[in-house]
DNA sequence: TGATATTTGTACGTATGTATT
DNA sequence: TAATACATACGTACAAATATC
């Protein structure tokens, strides 16, 4: 059997109550909180996230926009999206 | 000859230095300042603006997002975009 | 009550541009 | 010289809420 490392909350349900971009934002926020990506380091690229979660680019970008609003990440054009340090 | 009611700043130049959505945001902000649409009233719909300025919907939506950030308008889903009152 | 039109929201696709690697 | 990564801009389709008839 497969070990489900992260649980069902780490998959997007297109028919779910929440919109796909909201689900994805929640997943990514949880992964940041869990330490999958450390502060000041890059999260996966838009293309990578598209492939990993099988969604379109606009959905990835909306999800990242939510994380930016929440102050969890900072997007740097042509570089990538960085996890914000909790404090300095 | 044609009377140019608003001047060249009211047309979008796809080759301009600024991006089209930035230009459109500037145009709409100027029209609001000029009183083309009064406070608490609707500005034209996305479809209308697409046709009037010959741009795609994403460009209109980005421009409106700029106006929202500037506190000039409020978007109400399924209703439209309202000009914010200057004060109450 | 029901049907239709309008309007914004979501989600997909493609292409091109620009800065970085 | 590419390859990568985000930004802009176009298109389409469908959903949901509102407004009107």
PDB file of N, CA and C in Angstrom, chain B residues 26-69:
ATOM      1  N   UNK B  26      -4.804  54.316 -15.668  1.00  0.00           N
ATOM      2  CA  UNK B  26      -4.622  55.769 -15.636  1.00  0.00           C
ATOM      3  C   UNK B  26      -5.766  56.503 -16.308  1.00  0.00           C
ATOM      4  N   UNK B  27      -6.198  55.976 -17.434  1.00  0.00           N
ATOM      5  CA  UNK B  27      -7.314  56.587 -18.164  1.00  0.00           C
ATOM      6  C   UNK B  27      -8.580  56.582 -17.311  1.00  0.00           C
ATOM      7  N   UNK B  28      -8.875  55.419 -16.721  1.00  0.00           N
ATOM      8  CA  UNK B  28     -10.100  55.305 -15.924  1.00  0.00           C
ATOM      9  C   UNK B  28     -10.020  56.172 -14.673  1.00  0.00           C
ATOM     10  N   UNK B  29      -8.858  56.212 -14.053  1.00  0.00           N
ATOM     11  CA  UNK B  29      -8.684  57.066 -12.866  1.00  0.00           C
ATOM     12  C   UNK B  29      -8.926  58.529 -13.230  1.00  0.00           C
ATOM     13  N   UNK B  30      -8.427  58.930 -14.395  1.00  0.00           N
ATOM     14  CA  UNK B  30      -8.619  60.320 -14.837  1.00  0.00           C
ATOM     15  C   UNK B  30     -10.094  60.596 -15.095  1.00  0.00           C
ATOM     16  N   UNK B  31     -10.774  59.614 -15.669  1.00  0.00           N
ATOM     17  CA  UNK B  31     -12.195  59.823 -15.971  1.00  0.00           C
ATOM     18  C   UNK B  31     -13.015  59.901 -14.687  1.00  0.00           C
ATOM     19  N   UNK B  32     -12.604  59.125 -13.687  1.00  0.00           N
ATOM     20  CA  UNK B  32     -13.295  59.208 -12.394  1.00  0.00           C
ATOM     21  C   UNK B  32     -13.046  60.581 -11.776  1.00  0.00           C
ATOM     22  N   UNK B  33     -11.792  61.015 -11.831  1.00  0.00           N
ATOM     23  CA  UNK B  33     -11.439  62.324 -11.254  1.00  0.00           C
ATOM     24  C   UNK B  33     -12.207  63.434 -11.964  1.00  0.00           C
ATOM     25  N   UNK B  34     -12.425  63.237 -13.260  1.00  0.00           N
ATOM     26  CA  UNK B  34     -13.117  64.238 -14.066  1.00  0.00           C
ATOM     27  C   UNK B  34     -14.618  64.225 -13.818  1.00  0.00           C
ATOM     28  N   UNK B  35     -15.076  63.157 -13.175  1.00  0.00           N
ATOM     29  CA  UNK B  35     -16.495  63.097 -12.868  1.00  0.00           C
ATOM     30  C   UNK B  35     -17.329  62.427 -13.945  1.00  0.00           C
ATOM     31  N   UNK B  36     -16.685  61.699 -14.855  1.00  0.00           N
ATOM     32  CA  UNK B  36     -17.440  60.973 -15.878  1.00  0.00           C
ATOM     33  C   UNK B  36     -18.433  60.013 -15.234  1.00  0.00           C
ATOM     34  N   UNK B  37     -18.026  59.453 -14.120  1.00  0.00           N
ATOM     35  CA  UNK B  37     -18.921  58.573 -13.355  1.00  0.00           C
ATOM     36  C   UNK B  37     -18.909  59.070 -11.920  1.00  0.00           C
ATOM     37  N   UNK B  38     -20.082  59.270 -11.374  1.00  0.00           N
ATOM     38  CA  UNK B  38     -20.171  59.860 -10.045  1.00  0.00           C
ATOM     39  C   UNK B  38     -19.948  58.833  -8.945  1.00  0.00           C
ATOM     40  N   UNK B  39     -19.577  59.303  -7.771  1.00  0.00           N
ATOM     41  CA  UNK B  39     -19.437  58.414  -6.617  1.00  0.00           C
ATOM     42  C   UNK B  39     -20.711  57.606  -6.393  1.00  0.00           C
ATOM     43  N   UNK B  40     -20.543  56.374  -5.964  1.00  0.00           N
ATOM     44  CA  UNK B  40     -21.650  55.444  -5.679  1.00  0.00           C
ATOM     45  C   UNK B  40     -22.370  54.978  -6.941  1.00  0.00           C
ATOM     46  N   UNK B  41     -21.831  55.340  -8.106  1.00  0.00           N
ATOM     47  CA  UNK B  41     -22.459  54.850  -9.325  1.00  0.00           C
ATOM     48  C   UNK B  41     -21.528  53.876 -10.028  1.00  0.00           C
ATOM     49  N   UNK B  42     -22.098  53.090 -10.952  1.00  0.00           N
ATOM     50  CA  UNK B  42     -21.325  52.067 -11.657  1.00  0.00           C
ATOM     51  C   UNK B  42     -20.485  52.665 -12.770  1.00  0.00           C
ATOM     52  N   UNK B  43     -19.276  52.132 -12.926  1.00  0.00           N
ATOM     53  CA  UNK B  43     -18.526  52.406 -14.136  1.00  0.00           C
ATOM     54  C   UNK B  43     -18.977  51.364 -15.170  1.00  0.00           C
ATOM     55  N   UNK B  44     -18.606  51.511 -16.433  1.00  0.00           N
ATOM     56  CA  UNK B  44     -19.041  50.541 -17.444  1.00  0.00           C
ATOM     57  C   UNK B  44     -18.556  49.127 -17.125  1.00  0.00           C
ATOM     58  N   UNK B  45     -19.279  48.162 -17.616  1.00  0.00           N
ATOM     59  CA  UNK B  45     -18.938  46.758 -17.360  1.00  0.00           C
ATOM     60  C   UNK B  45     -17.626  46.378 -18.039  1.00  0.00           C
ATOM     61  N   UNK B  46     -17.070  45.259 -17.625  1.00  0.00           N
ATOM     62  CA  UNK B  46     -15.844  44.754 -18.242  1.00  0.00           C
ATOM     63  C   UNK B  46     -16.022  44.620 -19.747  1.00  0.00           C
ATOM     64  N   UNK B  47     -17.141  44.059 -20.151  1.00  0.00           N
ATOM     65  CA  UNK B  47     -17.381  43.871 -21.592  1.00  0.00           C
ATOM     66  C   UNK B  47     -17.392  45.202 -22.329  1.00  0.00           C
ATOM     67  N   UNK B  48     -18.066  46.167 -21.713  1.00  0.00           N
ATOM     68  CA  UNK B  48     -18.120  47.492 -22.333  1.00  0.00           C
ATOM     69  C   UNK B  48     -16.722  48.091 -22.473  1.00  0.00           C
ATOM     70  N   UNK B  49     -15.931  47.994 -21.427  1.00  0.00           N
ATOM     71  CA  UNK B  49     -14.575  48.566 -21.459  1.00  0.00           C
ATOM     72  C   UNK B  49     -13.696  47.833 -22.467  1.00  0.00           C
ATOM     73  N   UNK B  50     -13.880  46.518 -22.589  1.00  0.00           N
ATOM     74  CA  UNK B  50     -13.147  45.745 -23.591  1.00  0.00           C
ATOM     75  C   UNK B  50     -13.393  46.316 -24.988  1.00  0.00           C
ATOM     76  N   UNK B  51     -14.675  46.587 -25.246  1.00  0.00           N
ATOM     77  CA  UNK B  51     -15.041  47.080 -26.573  1.00  0.00           C
ATOM     78  C   UNK B  51     -14.595  48.518 -26.779  1.00  0.00           C
ATOM     79  N   UNK B  52     -14.777  49.337 -25.730  1.00  0.00           N
ATOM     80  CA  UNK B  52     -14.438  50.754 -25.885  1.00  0.00           C
ATOM     81  C   UNK B  52     -12.944  50.953 -26.101  1.00  0.00           C
ATOM     82  N   UNK B  53     -12.129  50.160 -25.405  1.00  0.00           N
ATOM     83  CA  UNK B  53     -10.680  50.377 -25.498  1.00  0.00           C
ATOM     84  C   UNK B  53      -9.974  49.291 -26.313  1.00  0.00           C
ATOM     85  N   UNK B  54     -10.762  48.370 -26.853  1.00  0.00           N
ATOM     86  CA  UNK B  54     -10.208  47.333 -27.715  1.00  0.00           C
ATOM     87  C   UNK B  54      -9.088  46.536 -27.044  1.00  0.00           C
ATOM     88  N   UNK B  55      -9.397  46.057 -25.864  1.00  0.00           N
ATOM     89  CA  UNK B  55      -8.446  45.217 -25.137  1.00  0.00           C
ATOM     90  C   UNK B  55      -9.166  43.969 -24.644  1.00  0.00           C
ATOM     91  N   UNK B  56      -8.397  43.005 -24.201  1.00  0.00           N
ATOM     92  CA  UNK B  56      -8.966  41.762 -23.701  1.00  0.00           C
ATOM     93  C   UNK B  56      -9.469  41.909 -22.278  1.00  0.00           C
ATOM     94  N   UNK B  57     -10.180  40.890 -21.843  1.00  0.00           N
ATOM     95  CA  UNK B  57     -10.784  40.987 -20.525  1.00  0.00           C
ATOM     96  C   UNK B  57      -9.742  41.002 -19.418  1.00  0.00           C
ATOM     97  N   UNK B  58      -8.672  40.241 -19.596  1.00  0.00           N
ATOM     98  CA  UNK B  58      -7.655  40.194 -18.550  1.00  0.00           C
ATOM     99  C   UNK B  58      -7.027  41.572 -18.357  1.00  0.00           C
ATOM    100  N   UNK B  59      -6.893  42.304 -19.426  1.00  0.00           N
ATOM    101  CA  UNK B  59      -6.324  43.654 -19.327  1.00  0.00           C
ATOM    102  C   UNK B  59      -7.270  44.571 -18.557  1.00  0.00           C
ATOM    103  N   UNK B  60      -8.567  44.464 -18.858  1.00  0.00           N
ATOM    104  CA  UNK B  60      -9.544  45.266 -18.126  1.00  0.00           C
ATOM    105  C   UNK B  60      -9.515  44.905 -16.646  1.00  0.00           C
ATOM    106  N   UNK B  61      -9.476  43.605 -16.367  1.00  0.00           N
ATOM    107  CA  UNK B  61      -9.523  43.181 -14.968  1.00  0.00           C
ATOM    108  C   UNK B  61      -8.278  43.618 -14.197  1.00  0.00           C
ATOM    109  N   UNK B  62      -7.129  43.580 -14.866  1.00  0.00           N
ATOM    110  CA  UNK B  62      -5.907  44.055 -14.204  1.00  0.00           C
ATOM    111  C   UNK B  62      -5.988  45.546 -13.930  1.00  0.00           C
ATOM    112  N   UNK B  63      -6.540  46.289 -14.883  1.00  0.00           N
ATOM    113  CA  UNK B  63      -6.671  47.735 -14.702  1.00  0.00           C
ATOM    114  C   UNK B  63      -7.601  48.038 -13.527  1.00  0.00           C
ATOM    115  N   UNK B  64      -8.709  47.333 -13.472  1.00  0.00           N
ATOM    116  CA  UNK B  64      -9.661  47.559 -12.381  1.00  0.00           C
ATOM    117  C   UNK B  64      -9.020  47.177 -11.044  1.00  0.00           C
ATOM    118  N   UNK B  65      -8.204  46.129 -11.047  1.00  0.00           N
ATOM    119  CA  UNK B  65      -7.517  45.727  -9.816  1.00  0.00           C
ATOM    120  C   UNK B  65      -6.623  46.847  -9.301  1.00  0.00           C
ATOM    121  N   UNK B  66      -6.011  47.575 -10.231  1.00  0.00           N
ATOM    122  CA  UNK B  66      -5.182  48.715  -9.838  1.00  0.00           C
ATOM    123  C   UNK B  66      -6.046  49.782  -9.163  1.00  0.00           C
ATOM    124  N   UNK B  67      -7.220  50.021  -9.742  1.00  0.00           N
ATOM    125  CA  UNK B  67      -8.115  51.033  -9.175  1.00  0.00           C
ATOM    126  C   UNK B  67      -8.600  50.616  -7.790  1.00  0.00           C
ATOM    127  N   UNK B  68      -8.822  49.327  -7.620  1.00  0.00           N
ATOM    128  CA  UNK B  68      -9.231  48.815  -6.308  1.00  0.00           C
ATOM    129  C   UNK B  68      -8.110  49.041  -5.299  1.00  0.00           C
ATOM    130  N   UNK B  69      -6.875  48.738  -5.712  1.00  0.00           N
ATOM    131  CA  UNK B  69      -5.722  48.955  -4.824  1.00  0.00           C
ATOM    132  C   UNK B  69      -5.602  50.422  -4.420  1.00  0.00           C
TER     133      UNK B  69
END
